[in-house]
Short mmCIF file of C-alpha atoms in Angstrom, two decimals:
data_model
loop_
_atom_site.label_atom_id
_atom_site.label_comp_id
_atom_site.label_asym_id
_atom_site.label_seq_id
_atom_site.Cartn_x
_atom_site.Cartn_y
_atom_site.Cartn_z
CA MET A 1 0.00 0.00 0.00
CA TYR A 2 1.38 3.39 -0.99
CA LYS A 3 1.51 6.44 1.26
CA MET A 4 0.29 9.84 0.08
CA GLN A 5 -0.18 13.29 1.55
CA GLU A 6 -3.77 14.62 1.76
CA GLU A 7 -2.81 17.56 -0.51
CA GLU A 8 -1.55 15.20 -3.24
CA PHE A 9 -4.73 13.11 -3.00
CA ASP A 10 -6.97 16.19 -3.21
CA ALA A 11 -5.11 17.33 -6.36
CA ILE A 12 -6.04 14.14 -8.28
CA VAL A 13 -8.51 14.90 -11.07
CA ILE A 14 -11.10 12.24 -11.91
CA ASN A 15 -12.76 12.28 -15.35
CA GLU A 16 -14.50 9.87 -17.72
CA LYS A 17 -11.14 8.52 -18.97
CA SER A 18 -10.00 7.57 -15.47
CA PRO A 19 -9.87 3.85 -14.58
CA LYS A 20 -13.04 2.58 -12.92
CA CYS A 21 -13.53 0.82 -9.57
CA PRO A 22 -13.69 -1.89 -8.28
CA PRO A 23 -11.05 -2.95 -7.56
CA HIS A 24 -10.08 0.06 -5.52
CA GLU A 25 -6.48 1.28 -5.61
CA VAL A 26 -6.11 2.21 -1.95
CA VAL A 27 -3.45 4.50 -0.52
CA LYS A 28 -2.76 5.46 3.08
CA LEU A 29 -3.32 9.20 3.53
CA TYR A 30 -1.25 11.36 5.85
CA TYR A 31 -1.76 14.89 7.14
CA LEU A 32 1.14 16.63 8.91
CA GLY A 33 2.96 13.31 9.23
CA THR A 34 0.05 11.51 10.90
CA HIS A 35 -2.11 8.81 9.29
CA SER A 36 -5.55 10.33 8.73
CA ASP A 37 -7.57 8.24 6.23
CA TYR A 38 -7.47 5.73 3.43
CA GLY A 39 -8.32 6.80 -0.11
CA CYS A 40 -8.84 5.32 -3.57
CA VAL A 41 -6.85 7.08 -6.30
CA LYS A 42 -9.25 5.82 -8.99
CA CYS A 43 -12.55 7.18 -7.61
CA LYS A 44 -11.35 9.49 -4.77
CA MET A 45 -13.40 7.66 -2.16
CA LYS A 46 -12.10 8.36 1.36
CA SER A 47 -12.71 6.42 4.55
CA LEU A 48 -11.19 5.99 7.95
CA ARG A 49 -11.95 2.24 7.76
CA LEU A 50 -10.07 0.01 5.32
CA GLU A 51 -13.02 -2.43 5.33
CA ASP A 52 -15.16 0.12 3.44
CA PHE A 53 -13.04 -0.58 0.35
CA GLY A 54 -13.82 -4.30 0.41
CA ILE A 55 -10.28 -5.28 1.37
#
């Protein structure tokens, strides 16, 4: 699982040419050096729980 800053994740642009989910491509999100959430870089879904991604 990759690590990514919240700012990098928020800068991802999703459009009709983007790959579709599932399967989710989950990254571990960090804010100020602390783990904050998990996020999918394909659909920009965010959740505190990894189980919400079906993993």
